CSV table of C-alpha atoms in Angstrom, one decimal:
chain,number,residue,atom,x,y,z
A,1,UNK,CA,-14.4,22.9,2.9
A,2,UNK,CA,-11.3,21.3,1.2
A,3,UNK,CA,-11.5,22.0,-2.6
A,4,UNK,CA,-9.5,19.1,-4.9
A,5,UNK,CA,-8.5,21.4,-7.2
A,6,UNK,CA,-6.3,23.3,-4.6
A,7,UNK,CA,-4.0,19.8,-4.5
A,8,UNK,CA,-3.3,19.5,-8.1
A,9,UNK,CA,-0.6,20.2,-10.5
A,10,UNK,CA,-0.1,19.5,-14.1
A,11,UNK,CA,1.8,16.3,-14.4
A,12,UNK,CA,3.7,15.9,-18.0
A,13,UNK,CA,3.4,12.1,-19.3
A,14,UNK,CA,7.7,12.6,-19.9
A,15,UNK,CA,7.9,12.9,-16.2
A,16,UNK,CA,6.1,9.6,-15.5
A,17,UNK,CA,8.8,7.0,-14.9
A,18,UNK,CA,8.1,3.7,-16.4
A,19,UNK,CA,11.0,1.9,-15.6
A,20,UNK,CA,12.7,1.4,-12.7
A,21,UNK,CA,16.4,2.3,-12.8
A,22,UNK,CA,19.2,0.0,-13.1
A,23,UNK,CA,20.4,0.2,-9.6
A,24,UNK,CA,17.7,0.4,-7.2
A,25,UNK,CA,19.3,3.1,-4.5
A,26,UNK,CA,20.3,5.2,-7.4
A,27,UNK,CA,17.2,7.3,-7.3
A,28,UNK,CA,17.3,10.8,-6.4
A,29,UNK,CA,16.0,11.9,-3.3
A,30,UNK,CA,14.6,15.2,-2.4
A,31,UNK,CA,14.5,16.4,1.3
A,32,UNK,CA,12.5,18.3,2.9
A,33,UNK,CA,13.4,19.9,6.2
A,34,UNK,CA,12.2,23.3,8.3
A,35,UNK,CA,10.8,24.2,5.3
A,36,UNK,CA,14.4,23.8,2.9
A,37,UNK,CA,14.5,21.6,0.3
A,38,UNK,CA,18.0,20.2,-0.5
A,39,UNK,CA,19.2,17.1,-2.9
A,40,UNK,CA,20.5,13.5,-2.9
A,41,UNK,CA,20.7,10.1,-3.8
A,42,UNK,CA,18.9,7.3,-2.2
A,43,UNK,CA,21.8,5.4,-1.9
A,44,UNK,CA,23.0,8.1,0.8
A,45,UNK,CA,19.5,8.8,2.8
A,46,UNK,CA,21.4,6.9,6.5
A,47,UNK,CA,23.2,10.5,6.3
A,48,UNK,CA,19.8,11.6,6.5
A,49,UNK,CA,18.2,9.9,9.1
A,50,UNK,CA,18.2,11.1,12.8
A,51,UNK,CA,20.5,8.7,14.7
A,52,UNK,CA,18.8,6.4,17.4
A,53,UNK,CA,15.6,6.8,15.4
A,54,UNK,CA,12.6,3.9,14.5
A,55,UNK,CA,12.2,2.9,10.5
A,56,UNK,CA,8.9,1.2,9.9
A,57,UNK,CA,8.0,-0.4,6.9
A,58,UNK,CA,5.4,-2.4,4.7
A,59,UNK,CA,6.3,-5.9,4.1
A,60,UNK,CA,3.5,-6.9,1.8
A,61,UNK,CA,4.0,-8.6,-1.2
A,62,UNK,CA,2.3,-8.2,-4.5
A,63,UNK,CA,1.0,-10.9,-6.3
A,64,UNK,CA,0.7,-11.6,-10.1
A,65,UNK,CA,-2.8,-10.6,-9.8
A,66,UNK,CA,-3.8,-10.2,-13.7
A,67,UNK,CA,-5.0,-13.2,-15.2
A,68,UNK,CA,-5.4,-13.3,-19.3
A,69,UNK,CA,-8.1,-16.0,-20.8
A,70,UNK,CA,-8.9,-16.0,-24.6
A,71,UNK,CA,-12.5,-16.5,-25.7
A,72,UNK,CA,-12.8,-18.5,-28.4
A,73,UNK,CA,-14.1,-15.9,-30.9
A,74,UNK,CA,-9.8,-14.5,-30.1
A,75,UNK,CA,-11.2,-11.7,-27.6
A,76,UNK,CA,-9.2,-11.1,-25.0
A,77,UNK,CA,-10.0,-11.3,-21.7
A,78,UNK,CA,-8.0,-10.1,-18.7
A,79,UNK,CA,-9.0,-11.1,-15.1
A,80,UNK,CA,-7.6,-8.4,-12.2
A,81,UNK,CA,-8.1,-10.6,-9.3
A,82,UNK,CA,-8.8,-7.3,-6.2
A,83,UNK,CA,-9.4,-9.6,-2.9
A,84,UNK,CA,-11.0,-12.9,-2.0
A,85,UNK,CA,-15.0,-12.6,-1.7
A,86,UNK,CA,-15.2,-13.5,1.4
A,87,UNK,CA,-13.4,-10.6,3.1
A,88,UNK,CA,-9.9,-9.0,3.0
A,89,UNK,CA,-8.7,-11.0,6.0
A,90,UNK,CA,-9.0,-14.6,4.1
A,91,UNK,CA,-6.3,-12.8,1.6
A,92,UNK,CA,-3.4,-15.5,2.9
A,93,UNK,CA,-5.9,-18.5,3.7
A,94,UNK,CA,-7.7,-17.5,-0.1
A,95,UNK,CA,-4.4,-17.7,-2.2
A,96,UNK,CA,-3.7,-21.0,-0.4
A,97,UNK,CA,-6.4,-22.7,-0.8
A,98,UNK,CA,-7.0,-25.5,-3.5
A,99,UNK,CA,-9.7,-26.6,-5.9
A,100,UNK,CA,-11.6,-23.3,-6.3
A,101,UNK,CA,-11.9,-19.9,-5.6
A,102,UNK,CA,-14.2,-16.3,-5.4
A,103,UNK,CA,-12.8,-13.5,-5.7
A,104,UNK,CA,-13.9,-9.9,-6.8
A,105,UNK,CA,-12.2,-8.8,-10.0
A,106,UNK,CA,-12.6,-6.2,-12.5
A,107,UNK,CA,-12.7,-7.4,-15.4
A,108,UNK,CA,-10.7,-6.1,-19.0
A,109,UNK,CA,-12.9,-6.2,-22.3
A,110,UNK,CA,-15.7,-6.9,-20.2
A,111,UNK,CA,-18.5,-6.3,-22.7
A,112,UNK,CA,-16.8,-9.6,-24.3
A,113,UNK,CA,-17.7,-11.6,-21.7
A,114,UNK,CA,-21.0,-11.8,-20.7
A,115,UNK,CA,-21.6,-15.3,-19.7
A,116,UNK,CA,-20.1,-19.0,-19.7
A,117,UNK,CA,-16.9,-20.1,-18.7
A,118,UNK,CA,-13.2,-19.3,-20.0
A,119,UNK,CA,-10.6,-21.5,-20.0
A,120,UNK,CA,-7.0,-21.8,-20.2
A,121,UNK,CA,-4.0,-23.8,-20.1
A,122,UNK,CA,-0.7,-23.5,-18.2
A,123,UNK,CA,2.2,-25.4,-16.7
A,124,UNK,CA,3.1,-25.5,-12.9
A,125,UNK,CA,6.5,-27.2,-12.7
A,126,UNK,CA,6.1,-28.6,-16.2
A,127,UNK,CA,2.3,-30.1,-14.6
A,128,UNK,CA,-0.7,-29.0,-17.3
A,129,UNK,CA,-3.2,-27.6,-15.3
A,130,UNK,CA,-6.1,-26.3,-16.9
A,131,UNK,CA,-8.1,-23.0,-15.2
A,132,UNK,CA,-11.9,-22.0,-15.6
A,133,UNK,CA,-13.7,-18.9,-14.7
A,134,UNK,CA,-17.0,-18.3,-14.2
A,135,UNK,CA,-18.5,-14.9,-13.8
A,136,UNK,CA,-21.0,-14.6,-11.0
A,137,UNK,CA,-22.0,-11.7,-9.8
A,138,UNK,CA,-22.5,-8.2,-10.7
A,139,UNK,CA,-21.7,-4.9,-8.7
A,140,UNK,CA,-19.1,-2.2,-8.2
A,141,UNK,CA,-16.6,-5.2,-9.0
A,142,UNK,CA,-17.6,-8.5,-10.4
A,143,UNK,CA,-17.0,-11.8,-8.9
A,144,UNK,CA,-15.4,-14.7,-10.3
A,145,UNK,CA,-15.0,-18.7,-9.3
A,146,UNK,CA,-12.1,-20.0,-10.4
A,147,UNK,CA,-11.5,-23.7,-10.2
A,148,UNK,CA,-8.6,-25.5,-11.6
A,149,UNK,CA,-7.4,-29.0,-12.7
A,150,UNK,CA,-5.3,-31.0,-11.2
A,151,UNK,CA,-6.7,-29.8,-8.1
A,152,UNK,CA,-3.2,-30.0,-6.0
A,153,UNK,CA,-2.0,-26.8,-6.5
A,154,UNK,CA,-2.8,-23.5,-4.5
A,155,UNK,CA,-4.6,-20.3,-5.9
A,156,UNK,CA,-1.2,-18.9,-4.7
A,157,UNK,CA,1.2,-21.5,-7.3
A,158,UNK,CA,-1.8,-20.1,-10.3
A,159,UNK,CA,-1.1,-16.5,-9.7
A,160,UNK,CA,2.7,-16.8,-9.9
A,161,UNK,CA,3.0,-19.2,-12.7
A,162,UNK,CA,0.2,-17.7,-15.1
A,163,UNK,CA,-0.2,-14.0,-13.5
A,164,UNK,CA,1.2,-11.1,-14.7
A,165,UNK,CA,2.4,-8.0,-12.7
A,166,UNK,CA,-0.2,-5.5,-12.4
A,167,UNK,CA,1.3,-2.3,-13.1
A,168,UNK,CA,-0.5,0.8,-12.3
A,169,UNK,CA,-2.6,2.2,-14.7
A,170,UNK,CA,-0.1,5.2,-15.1
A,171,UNK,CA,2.7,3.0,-16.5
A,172,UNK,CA,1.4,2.4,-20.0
A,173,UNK,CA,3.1,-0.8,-21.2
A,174,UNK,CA,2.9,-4.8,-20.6
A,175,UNK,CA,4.9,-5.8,-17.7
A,176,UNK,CA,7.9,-7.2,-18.6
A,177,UNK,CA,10.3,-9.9,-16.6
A,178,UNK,CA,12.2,-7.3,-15.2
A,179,UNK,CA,8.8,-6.1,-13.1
A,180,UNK,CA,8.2,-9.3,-11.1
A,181,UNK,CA,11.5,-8.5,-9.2
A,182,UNK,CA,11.8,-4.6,-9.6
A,183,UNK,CA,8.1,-4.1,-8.7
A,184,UNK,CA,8.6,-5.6,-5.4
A,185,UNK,CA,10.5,-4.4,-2.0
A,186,UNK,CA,13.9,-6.5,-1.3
A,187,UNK,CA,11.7,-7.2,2.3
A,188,UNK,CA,8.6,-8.4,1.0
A,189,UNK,CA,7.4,-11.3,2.6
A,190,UNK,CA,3.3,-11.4,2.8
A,191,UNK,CA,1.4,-11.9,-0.1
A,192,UNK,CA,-1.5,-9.5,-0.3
A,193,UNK,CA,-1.2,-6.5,-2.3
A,194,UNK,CA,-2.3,-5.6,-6.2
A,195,UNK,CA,0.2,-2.6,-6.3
A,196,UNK,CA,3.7,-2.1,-4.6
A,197,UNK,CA,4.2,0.1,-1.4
A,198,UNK,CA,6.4,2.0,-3.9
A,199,UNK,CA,8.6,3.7,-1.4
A,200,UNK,CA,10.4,0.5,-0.3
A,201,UNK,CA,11.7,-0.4,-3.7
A,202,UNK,CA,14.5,1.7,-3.2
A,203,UNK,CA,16.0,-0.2,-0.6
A,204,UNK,CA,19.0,-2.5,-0.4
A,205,UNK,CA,20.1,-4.6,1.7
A,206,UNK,CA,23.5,-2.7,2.0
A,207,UNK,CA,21.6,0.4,2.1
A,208,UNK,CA,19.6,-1.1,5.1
A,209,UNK,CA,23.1,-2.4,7.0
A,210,UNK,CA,23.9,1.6,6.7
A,211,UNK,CA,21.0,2.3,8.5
A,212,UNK,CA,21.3,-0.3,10.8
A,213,UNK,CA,24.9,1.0,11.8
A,214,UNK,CA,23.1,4.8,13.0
A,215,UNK,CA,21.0,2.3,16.0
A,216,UNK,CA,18.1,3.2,14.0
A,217,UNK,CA,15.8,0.0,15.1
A,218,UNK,CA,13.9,-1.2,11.8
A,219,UNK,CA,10.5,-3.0,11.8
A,220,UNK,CA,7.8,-4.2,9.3
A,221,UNK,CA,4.3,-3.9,9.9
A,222,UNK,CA,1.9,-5.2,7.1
A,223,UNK,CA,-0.9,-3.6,4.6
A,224,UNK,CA,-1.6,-4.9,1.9
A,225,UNK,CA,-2.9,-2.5,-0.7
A,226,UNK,CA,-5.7,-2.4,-3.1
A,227,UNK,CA,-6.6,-1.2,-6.2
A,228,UNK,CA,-8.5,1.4,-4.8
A,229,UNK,CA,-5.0,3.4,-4.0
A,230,UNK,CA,-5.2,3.9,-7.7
A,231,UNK,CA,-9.4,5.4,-7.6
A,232,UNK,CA,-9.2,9.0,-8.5
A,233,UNK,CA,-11.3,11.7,-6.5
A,234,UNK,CA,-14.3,12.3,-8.6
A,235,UNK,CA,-15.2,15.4,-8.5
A,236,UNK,CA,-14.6,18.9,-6.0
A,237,UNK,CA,-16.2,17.5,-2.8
A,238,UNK,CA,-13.8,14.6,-0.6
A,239,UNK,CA,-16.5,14.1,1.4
A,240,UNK,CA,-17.8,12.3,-1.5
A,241,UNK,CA,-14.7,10.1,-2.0
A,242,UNK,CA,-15.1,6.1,-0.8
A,243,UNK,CA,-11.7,4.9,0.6
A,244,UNK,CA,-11.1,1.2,-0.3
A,245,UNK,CA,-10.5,-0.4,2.7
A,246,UNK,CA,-7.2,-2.6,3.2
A,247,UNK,CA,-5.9,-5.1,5.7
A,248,UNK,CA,-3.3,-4.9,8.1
A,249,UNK,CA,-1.0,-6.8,10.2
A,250,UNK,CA,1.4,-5.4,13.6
A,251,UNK,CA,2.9,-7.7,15.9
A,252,UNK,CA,3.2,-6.9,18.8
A,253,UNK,CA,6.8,-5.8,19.1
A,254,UNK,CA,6.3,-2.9,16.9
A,255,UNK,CA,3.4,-1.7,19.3
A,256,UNK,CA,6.0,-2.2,22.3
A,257,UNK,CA,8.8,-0.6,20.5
A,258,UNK,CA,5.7,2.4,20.0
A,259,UNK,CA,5.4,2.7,23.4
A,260,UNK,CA,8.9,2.6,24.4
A,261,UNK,CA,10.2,5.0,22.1
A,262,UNK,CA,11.3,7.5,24.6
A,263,UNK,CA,12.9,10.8,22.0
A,264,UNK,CA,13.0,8.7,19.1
A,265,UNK,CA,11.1,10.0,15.9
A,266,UNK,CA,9.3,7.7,13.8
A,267,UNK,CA,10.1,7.4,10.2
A,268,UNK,CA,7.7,5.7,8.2
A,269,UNK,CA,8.2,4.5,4.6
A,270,UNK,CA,5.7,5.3,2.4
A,271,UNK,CA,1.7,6.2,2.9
A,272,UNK,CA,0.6,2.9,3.5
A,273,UNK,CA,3.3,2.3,6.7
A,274,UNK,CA,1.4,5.6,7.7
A,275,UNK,CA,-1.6,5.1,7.6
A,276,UNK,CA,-1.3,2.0,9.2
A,277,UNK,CA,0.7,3.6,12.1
A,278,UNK,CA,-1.9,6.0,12.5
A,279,UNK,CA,-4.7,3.4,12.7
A,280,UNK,CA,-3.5,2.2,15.5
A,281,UNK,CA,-4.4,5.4,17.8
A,282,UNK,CA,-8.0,4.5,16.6
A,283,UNK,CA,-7.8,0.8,17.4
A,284,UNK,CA,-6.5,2.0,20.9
A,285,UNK,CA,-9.3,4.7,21.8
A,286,UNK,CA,-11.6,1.8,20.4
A,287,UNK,CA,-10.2,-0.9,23.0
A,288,UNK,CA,-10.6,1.9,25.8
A,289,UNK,CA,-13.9,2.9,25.2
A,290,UNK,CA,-15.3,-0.9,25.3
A,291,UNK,CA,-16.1,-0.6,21.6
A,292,UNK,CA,-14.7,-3.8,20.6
A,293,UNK,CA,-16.4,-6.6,18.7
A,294,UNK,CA,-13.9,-9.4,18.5
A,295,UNK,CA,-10.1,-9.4,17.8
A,296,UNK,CA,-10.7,-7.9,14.5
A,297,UNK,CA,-10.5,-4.1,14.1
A,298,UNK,CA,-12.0,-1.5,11.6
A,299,UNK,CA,-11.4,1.9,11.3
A,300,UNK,CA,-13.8,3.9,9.4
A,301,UNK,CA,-12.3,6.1,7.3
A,302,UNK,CA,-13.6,9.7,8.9
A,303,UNK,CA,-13.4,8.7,12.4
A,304,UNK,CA,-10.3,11.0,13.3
A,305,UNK,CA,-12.8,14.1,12.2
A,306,UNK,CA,-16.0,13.5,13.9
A,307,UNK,CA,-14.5,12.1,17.4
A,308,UNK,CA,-14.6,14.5,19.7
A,309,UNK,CA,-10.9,16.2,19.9
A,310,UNK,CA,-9.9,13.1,22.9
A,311,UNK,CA,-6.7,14.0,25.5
A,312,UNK,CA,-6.0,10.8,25.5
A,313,UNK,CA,-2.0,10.6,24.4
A,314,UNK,CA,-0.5,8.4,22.0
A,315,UNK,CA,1.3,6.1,24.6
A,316,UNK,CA,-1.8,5.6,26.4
A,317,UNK,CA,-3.5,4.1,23.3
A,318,UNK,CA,-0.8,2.1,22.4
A,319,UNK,CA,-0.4,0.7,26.1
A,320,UNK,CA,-4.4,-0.4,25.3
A,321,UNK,CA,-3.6,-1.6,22.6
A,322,UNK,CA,-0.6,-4.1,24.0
A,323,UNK,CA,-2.7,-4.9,27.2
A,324,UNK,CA,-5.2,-6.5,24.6
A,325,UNK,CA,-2.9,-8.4,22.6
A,326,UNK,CA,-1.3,-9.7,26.0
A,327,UNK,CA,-5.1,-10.4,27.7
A,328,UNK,CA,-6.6,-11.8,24.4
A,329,UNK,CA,-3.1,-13.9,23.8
A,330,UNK,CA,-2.4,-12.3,20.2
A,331,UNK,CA,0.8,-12.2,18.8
A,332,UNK,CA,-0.6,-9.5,15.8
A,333,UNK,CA,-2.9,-7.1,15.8
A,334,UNK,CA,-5.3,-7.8,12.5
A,335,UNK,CA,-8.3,-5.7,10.9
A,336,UNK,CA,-8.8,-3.1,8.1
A,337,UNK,CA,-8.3,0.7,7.8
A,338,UNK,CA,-10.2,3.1,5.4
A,339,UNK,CA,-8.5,6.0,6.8
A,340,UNK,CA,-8.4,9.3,5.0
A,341,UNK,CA,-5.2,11.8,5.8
A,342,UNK,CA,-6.3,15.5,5.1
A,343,UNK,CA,-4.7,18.8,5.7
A,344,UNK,CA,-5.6,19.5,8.8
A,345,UNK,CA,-5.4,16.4,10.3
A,346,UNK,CA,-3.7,15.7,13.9
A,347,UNK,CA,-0.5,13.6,13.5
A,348,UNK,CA,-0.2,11.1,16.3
A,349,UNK,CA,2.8,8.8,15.6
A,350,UNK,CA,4.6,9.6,12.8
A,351,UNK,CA,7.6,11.9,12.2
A,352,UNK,CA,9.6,11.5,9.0
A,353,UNK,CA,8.1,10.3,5.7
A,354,UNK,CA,9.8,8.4,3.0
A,355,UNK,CA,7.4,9.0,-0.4
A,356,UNK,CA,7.7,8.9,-4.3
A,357,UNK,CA,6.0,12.0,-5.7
A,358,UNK,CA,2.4,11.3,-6.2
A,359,UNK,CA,-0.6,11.7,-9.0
A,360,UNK,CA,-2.0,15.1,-8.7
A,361,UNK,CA,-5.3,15.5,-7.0
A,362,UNK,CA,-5.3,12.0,-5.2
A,363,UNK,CA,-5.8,10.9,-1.7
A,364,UNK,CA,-1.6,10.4,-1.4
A,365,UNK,CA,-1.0,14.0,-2.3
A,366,UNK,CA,-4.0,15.4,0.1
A,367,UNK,CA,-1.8,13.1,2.6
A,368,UNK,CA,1.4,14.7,1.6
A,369,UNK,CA,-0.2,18.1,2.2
A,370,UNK,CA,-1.4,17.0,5.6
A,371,UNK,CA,2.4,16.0,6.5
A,372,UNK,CA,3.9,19.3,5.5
A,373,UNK,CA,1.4,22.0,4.8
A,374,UNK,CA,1.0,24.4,1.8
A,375,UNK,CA,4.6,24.1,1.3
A,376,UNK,CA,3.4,20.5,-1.0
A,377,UNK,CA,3.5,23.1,-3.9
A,378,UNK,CA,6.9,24.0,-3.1
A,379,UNK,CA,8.3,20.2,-2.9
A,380,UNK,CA,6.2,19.4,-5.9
A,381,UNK,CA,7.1,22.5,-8.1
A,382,UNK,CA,11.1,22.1,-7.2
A,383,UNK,CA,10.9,18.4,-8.6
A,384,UNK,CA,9.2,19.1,-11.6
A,385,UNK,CA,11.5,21.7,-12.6
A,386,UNK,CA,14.5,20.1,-11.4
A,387,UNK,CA,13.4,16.6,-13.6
A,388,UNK,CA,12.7,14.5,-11.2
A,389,UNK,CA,10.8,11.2,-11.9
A,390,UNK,CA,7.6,10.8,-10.7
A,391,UNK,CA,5.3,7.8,-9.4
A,392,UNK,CA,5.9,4.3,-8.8
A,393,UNK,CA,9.0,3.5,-10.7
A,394,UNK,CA,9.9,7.3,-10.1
A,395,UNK,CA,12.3,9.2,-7.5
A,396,UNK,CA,11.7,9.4,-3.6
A,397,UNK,CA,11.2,12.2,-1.1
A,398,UNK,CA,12.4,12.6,2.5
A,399,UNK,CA,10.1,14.5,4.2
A,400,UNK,CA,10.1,16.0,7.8
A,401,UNK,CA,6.9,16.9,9.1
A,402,UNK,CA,5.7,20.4,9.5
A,403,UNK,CA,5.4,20.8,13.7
């Protein structure tokens, strides 16, 4: 039985970056290779990338998802708006609607706010609109109407006039101008996510041309991630821990780059490009088993340990999957992964992983310690001693996976 406490480390609050630095490539970058650890910068990581190779990453966008009402007694309230109430895969019809909206929200002060609506007042395009909440419905999360006047603009124009950045918990300080463009990837382009695939910010698009220039075919897939990347494990026992699960989004010419890759590794950037990628052998052995209910997929978050160990390849379950898309005339391949990666797990597509350095004991670092074994300590111990920054607004790691 995997024991938490064998995946944590001591994490200083000075070590904790909570800002980003001026120039986003400037990072430092710590690689990990046939079990040697060596140092760089971001801004040189195409030296470090096999030639003729595939980079994947995450194109979601995050949206201002903290909302701030005043009561009128002066208490304040603050609104974390998680995902519509109707399901994960109305994100993008949810944050364009007009009129009103449910969604489930944790809720800031919330012993201040029992019942009866809050209102506030905001400009869209120098337009007053006023907003009211409603709180309706008890649970893990609470949900929340929202309805706003005038009634022509989108939940979507709300968020980003009125919502602030929501910062991890971690980074202890109000988000600040800066964050609505630093807290998001130079390639995001689907709004979605309530934290940052944090891997991506350190990206430019010159940095990218480099990469470009080695024939190293780049392609976004989307997932767009939840709070719950944030959710601690409670307690010793992960069979305990509930994974949030999040939406995704592959067209179809990432699964046919998959299958054609020939020699080429597969880099992903950051744990939510992976566990996406690694989904998808799921979604595949699901489509050739017949255990398909519609075009939308789920994969349950234990299902790589209690299938039986299957000798169905990689390529196989990716050729499933394109047949589908082809037969059932979709361009993307939609649905929601829970997927937990643990040491010991059985790596199917990916090669290389671009991470930040994570919390201790959490479900990235068990991931981390899946990619390249007990030597986690060693990566994590070098960069602590060596004053690296950790976390979202922190350094990056180039990992090469542990064969």
């Amino acid at each position: 039985m995997l024991n938490i406490k064998d995946y944590t480390y001591y994490l200083p609050e000075d070590k904790i970056a909570l800002y980003p630095l001026k120039n986003r490539d400037q990072s430092r970058l710590l690689i990990y290779k046939e079990k040697q650890i060596t140092e760089s910068f971001f801004a040189n990581i195409h030296e470090h990338l096999p030639t003729d190779s595939l980079l994947i990453f995450n194109n979601t966008k995050v949206v201002r998802a903290r909302l701030i009402f005043y009561k009128e007694t002066g208490a304040k309230i603050e609104i974390f708006c998680l995902e519509p109430f109707d399901g994960l895969y109305n994100i993008e019809k949810s944050l364009n609607q007009k009129k009103s909206v449910k969604w489930q929200c944790l809720i800031g002060n919330s012993s201040k706010w029992k019942t009866g609506k809050l209102m506030a007042e905001i400009k869209i395009n120098g337009k007053i609109v006023i907003i009211t909440a409603q709180r309706e419905k008890e649970g893990e999360y609470s949900v929340v109407e929202f309805s706003w006047s005038p009634e022509d603009f989108s939940f979507g124009d709300i968020l980003s006039s009125s919502g602030k950045v929501p910062l991890p918990p971690y980074i202890k300080r109000e988000d600040e101008e800066e964050d609505a463009v630093r807290y998001q990837t130079i390639y995001a382009d689907v709004n979605g996510s309530v934290a940052a695939p944090t891997s991506g910010l350190h990206f430019t698009s010159d940095l990218l041309n480099k990469i470009k220039e080695k024939n190293i075919e780049i392609l976004p897939l989307t997932l767009h991630i939840g709070a719950g990347t944030f959710k601690p494990i409670s307690g010793s026992n992960i069979a305990e821990h509930k994974m949030h699960p999040e939406f995704f989004s592959v067209a179809k010419e990432l699964i046919c780059s998959l299958i054609n890759k020939g020699n080429r590794q597969i880099i992903s950037t950051g744990t939510t490009t992976m566990r996406t990628l690694e989904s998808l052998y799921y979604v595949g052995l699901a489509i050739l088993s017949g255990n398909v209910k519609g075009n939308y997929f789920f994969i349950e978050q234990w299902i790589p340990y209690n299938i039986d160990k299957t000798k169905i390849p990689i390529k196989q379950s990716l050729e499933a999957i394109y047949d589908y898309m082809l037969k059932n005339k979709l361009d993307t391949l939609n649905g929601e992964t829970q997927i937990i990666i643990l040491p010991g797990y059985e790596f199917k597509v990916v090669d290389i992983l671009i991470t930040n350095f994570h919390q201790p004991g959490s479900t990235l670092l068990l991931l981390v310690a899946a990619f390249i074994g007990e030597d986690w300590a060693k990566v994590y111990n070098y960069a602590l001693k060596n004053n690296f920054r950790f976390l979202s607004y922190g350094d990056s790691s180039l990992l090469f996976r542990k064969k």
